[in-house]
Short mmCIF file of C-alpha atoms in Angstrom, two decimals:
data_model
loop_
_atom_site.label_atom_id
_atom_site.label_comp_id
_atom_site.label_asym_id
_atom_site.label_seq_id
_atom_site.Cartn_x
_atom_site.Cartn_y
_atom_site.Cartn_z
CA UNK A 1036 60.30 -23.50 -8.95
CA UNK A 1037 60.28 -20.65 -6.73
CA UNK A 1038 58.71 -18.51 -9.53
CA UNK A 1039 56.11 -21.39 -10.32
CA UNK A 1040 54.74 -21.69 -6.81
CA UNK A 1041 54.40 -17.70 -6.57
CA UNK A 1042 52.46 -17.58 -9.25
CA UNK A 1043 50.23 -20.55 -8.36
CA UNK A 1044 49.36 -18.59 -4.74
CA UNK A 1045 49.15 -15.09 -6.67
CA UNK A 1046 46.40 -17.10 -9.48
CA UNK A 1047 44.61 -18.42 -6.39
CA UNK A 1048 44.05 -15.68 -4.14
CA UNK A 1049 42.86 -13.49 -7.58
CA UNK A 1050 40.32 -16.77 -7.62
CA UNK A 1051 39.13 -16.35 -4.36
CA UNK A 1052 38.84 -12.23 -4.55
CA UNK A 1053 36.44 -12.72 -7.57
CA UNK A 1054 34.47 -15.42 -5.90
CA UNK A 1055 33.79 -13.15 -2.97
CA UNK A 1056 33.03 -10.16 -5.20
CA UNK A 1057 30.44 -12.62 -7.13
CA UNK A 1058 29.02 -13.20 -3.82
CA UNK A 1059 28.85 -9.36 -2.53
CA UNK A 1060 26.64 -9.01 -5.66
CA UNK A 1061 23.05 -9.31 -5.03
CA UNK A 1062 21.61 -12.86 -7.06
CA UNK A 1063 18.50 -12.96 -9.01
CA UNK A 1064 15.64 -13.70 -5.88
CA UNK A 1065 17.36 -11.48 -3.47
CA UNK A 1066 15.86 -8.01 -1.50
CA UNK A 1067 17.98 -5.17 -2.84
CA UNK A 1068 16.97 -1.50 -1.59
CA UNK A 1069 14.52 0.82 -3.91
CA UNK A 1070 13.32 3.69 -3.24
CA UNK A 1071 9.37 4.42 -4.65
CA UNK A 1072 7.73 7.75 -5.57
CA UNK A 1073 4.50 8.39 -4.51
CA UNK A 1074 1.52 10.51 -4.56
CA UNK A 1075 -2.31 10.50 -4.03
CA UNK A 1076 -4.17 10.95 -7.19
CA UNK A 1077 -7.11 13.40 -6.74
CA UNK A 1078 -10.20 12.17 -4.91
CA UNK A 1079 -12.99 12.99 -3.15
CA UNK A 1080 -11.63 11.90 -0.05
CA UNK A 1081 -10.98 14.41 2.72
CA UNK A 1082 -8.47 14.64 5.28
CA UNK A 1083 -5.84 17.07 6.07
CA UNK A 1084 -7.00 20.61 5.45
CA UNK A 1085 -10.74 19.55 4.21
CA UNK A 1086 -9.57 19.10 0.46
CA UNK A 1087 -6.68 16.89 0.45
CA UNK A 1088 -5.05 13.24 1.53
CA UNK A 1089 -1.46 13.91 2.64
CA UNK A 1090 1.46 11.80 3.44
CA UNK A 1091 2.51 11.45 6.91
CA UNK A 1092 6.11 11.34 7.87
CA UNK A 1093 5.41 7.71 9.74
CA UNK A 1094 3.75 6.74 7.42
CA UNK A 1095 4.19 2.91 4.96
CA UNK A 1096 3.07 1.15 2.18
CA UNK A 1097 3.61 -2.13 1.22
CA UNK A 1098 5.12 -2.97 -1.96
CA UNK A 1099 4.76 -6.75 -3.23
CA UNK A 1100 4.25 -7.33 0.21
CA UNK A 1101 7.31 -6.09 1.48
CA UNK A 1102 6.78 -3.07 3.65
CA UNK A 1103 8.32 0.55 2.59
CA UNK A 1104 8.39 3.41 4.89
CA UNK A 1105 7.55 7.51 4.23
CA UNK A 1106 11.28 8.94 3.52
CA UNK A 1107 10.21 12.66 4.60
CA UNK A 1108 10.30 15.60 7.06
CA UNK A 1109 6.72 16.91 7.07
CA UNK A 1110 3.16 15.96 5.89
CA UNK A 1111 2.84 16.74 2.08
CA UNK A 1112 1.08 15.03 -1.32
CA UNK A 1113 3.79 13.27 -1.97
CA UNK A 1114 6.25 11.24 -0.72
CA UNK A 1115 9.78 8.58 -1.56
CA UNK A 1116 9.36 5.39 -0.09
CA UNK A 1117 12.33 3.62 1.03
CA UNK A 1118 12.66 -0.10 1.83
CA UNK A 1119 14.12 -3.50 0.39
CA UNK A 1120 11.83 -5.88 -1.88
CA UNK A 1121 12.83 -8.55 -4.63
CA UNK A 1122 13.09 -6.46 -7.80
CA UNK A 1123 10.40 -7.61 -10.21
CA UNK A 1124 9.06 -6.23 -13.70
CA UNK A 1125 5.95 -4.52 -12.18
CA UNK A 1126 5.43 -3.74 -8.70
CA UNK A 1127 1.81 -3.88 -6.53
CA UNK A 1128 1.31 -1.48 -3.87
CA UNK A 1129 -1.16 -0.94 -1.16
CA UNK A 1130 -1.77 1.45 1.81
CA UNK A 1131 -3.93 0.81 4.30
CA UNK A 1132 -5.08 1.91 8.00
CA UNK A 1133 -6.87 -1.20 8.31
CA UNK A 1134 -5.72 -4.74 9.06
CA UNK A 1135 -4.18 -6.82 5.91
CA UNK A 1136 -2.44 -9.11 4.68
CA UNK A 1137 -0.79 -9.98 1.30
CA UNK A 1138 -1.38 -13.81 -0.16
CA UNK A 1139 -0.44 -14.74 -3.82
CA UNK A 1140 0.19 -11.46 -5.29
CA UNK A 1141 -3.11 -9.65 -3.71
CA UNK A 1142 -4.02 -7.79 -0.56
CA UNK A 1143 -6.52 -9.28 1.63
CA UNK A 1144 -8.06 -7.01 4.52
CA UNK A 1145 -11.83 -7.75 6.38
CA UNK A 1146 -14.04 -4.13 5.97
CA UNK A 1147 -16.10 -3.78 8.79
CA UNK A 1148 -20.00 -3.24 8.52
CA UNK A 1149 -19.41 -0.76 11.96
CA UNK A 1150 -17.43 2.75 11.16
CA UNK A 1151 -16.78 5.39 13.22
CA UNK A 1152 -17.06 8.80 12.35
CA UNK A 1153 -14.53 11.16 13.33
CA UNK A 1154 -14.21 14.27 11.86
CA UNK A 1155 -11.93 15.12 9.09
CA UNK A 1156 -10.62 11.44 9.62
CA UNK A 1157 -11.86 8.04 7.50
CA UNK A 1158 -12.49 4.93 9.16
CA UNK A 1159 -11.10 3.04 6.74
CA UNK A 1160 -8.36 4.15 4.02
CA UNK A 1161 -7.77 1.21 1.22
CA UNK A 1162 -5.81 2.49 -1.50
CA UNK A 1163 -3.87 1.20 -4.13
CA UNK A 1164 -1.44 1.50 -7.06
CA UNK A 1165 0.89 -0.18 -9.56
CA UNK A 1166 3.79 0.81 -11.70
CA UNK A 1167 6.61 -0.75 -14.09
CA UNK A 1168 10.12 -1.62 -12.62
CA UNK A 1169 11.26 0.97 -14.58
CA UNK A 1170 9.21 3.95 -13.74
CA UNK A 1171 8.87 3.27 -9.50
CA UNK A 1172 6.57 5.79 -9.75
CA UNK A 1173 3.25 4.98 -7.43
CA UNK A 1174 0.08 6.95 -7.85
CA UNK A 1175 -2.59 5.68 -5.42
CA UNK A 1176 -6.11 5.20 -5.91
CA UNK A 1177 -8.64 5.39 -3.00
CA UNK A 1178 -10.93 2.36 -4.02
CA UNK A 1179 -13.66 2.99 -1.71
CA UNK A 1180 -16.27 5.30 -1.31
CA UNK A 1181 -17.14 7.26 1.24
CA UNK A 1182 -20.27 9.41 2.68
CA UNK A 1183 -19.73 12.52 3.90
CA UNK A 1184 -22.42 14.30 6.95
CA UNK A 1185 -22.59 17.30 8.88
CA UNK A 1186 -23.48 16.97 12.48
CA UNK A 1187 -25.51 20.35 13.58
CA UNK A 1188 -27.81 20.84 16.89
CA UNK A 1189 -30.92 19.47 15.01
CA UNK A 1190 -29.36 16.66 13.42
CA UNK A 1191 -27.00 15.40 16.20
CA UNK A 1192 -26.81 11.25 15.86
CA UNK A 1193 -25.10 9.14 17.75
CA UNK A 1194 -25.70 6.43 15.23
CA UNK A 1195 -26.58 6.66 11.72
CA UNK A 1196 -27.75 3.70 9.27
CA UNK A 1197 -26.88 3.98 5.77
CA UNK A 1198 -29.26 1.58 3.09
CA UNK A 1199 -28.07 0.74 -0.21
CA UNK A 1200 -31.41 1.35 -2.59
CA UNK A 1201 -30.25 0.73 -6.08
CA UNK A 1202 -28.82 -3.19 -5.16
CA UNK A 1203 -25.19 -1.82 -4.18
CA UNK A 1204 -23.42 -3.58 -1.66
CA UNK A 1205 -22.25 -0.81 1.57
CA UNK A 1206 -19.04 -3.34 2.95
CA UNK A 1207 -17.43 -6.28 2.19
CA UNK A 1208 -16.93 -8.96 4.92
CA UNK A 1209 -13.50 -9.80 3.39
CA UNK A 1210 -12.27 -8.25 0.49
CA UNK A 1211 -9.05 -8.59 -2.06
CA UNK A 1212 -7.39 -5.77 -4.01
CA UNK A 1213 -6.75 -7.20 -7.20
CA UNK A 1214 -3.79 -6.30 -9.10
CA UNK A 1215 -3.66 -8.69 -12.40
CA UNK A 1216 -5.39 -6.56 -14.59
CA UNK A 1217 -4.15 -2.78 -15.72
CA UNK A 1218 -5.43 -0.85 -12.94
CA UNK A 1219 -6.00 -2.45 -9.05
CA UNK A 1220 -9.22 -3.31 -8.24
CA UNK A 1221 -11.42 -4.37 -5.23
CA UNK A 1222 -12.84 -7.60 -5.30
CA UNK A 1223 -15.15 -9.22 -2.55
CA UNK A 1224 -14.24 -12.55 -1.67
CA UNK A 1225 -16.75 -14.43 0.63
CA UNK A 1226 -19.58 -13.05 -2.05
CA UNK A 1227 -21.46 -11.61 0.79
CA UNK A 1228 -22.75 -8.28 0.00
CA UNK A 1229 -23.67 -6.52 3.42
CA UNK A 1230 -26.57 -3.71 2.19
CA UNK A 1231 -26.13 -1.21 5.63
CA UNK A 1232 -23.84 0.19 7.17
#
């Protein structure tokens, strides 16, 4: 009898240590930790030394809409990405130094009609990327354009207008990356197409 009951309590608490080990393991839905690889691909964008758009050690993205943060000592092209997110067959990622927000999948963000110019600095930086849950490898894409001036003693504005003349639209009062087809794109979403900036 005495053996019987021993072995009862010994088949119980072997129960209860694989139940909690199940439950230690993360389940299908959950945040689990990643860490993302990214870099800038080439652009005509300008920002650290004239030529090139650099990482910042503060810096964060946001994958799937969870946010990831710059995993590095000093500014340089590239960068790992740390943070938690549900893992997923492709990921969608997005960095950008204006106000957003992520709804069903895509990035939403209002682009202003007003920028300011600031030297070796853009107003607004709206990049994306995508990759496979196998590869977490990022490459962003700047998906705006941007106009670059030189401010001299004869041509010293403190405002300047910019007109579309071939039909283009300059801004986008609210605007969506789009990430269902192979490469992100920017779509505008109140179909208001601002011609000056």
């Amino acid at each position: 009898i005495i053996l019987m009951i021993t072995a009862v309590v010994i088949s119980v608490s072997c129960v209860e240590d694989i139940a909690d080990g199940i439950n230690d393991q993360p389940q299908k839905g959950d945040p689990v930790e990643m860490t993302f690889n990214a870099s800038f691909a080439d652009t005509r964008t300008t920002l650290v030394n004239g030529v090139d758009v650099w990482w910042e050690p503060e810096d964060f993205i946001t994958i799937n809409g969870d946010s990831f943060f710059a995993d590095i000592k000093e500014t340089g092209p590239s960068a790992e990405f740390k943070g938690e997110t549900t893992p997923a067959a492709e990921y969608s990622a997005a960095y950008l130094s204006c106000p957003y927000e992520w709804r069903d999948g895509d990035c939403y963000f209002n682009f202003s009609w007003w920028q300011l110019a600031v030297k070796n600095q853009l107003p607004c930086l709206v990049s994306a990327a995508k990759c496979s849950g196998n590869d977490k490898s990022l490459r962003f894409k700047s998906l705006l354009g941007y106009v670059k001036f030189t401010v001299t003693e004869k041509f010293l504005p403190n405002r300047l207008d910019i007109t579309a003349n071939g039909g283009e639209y300059l801004t986008l009062a609210l605007a969506k990356i789009d990430f269902s087809g192979d490469e992100p794109v920017l779509v505008d979403v109140e179909d208001e197409y601002p011609k000056e900036v």
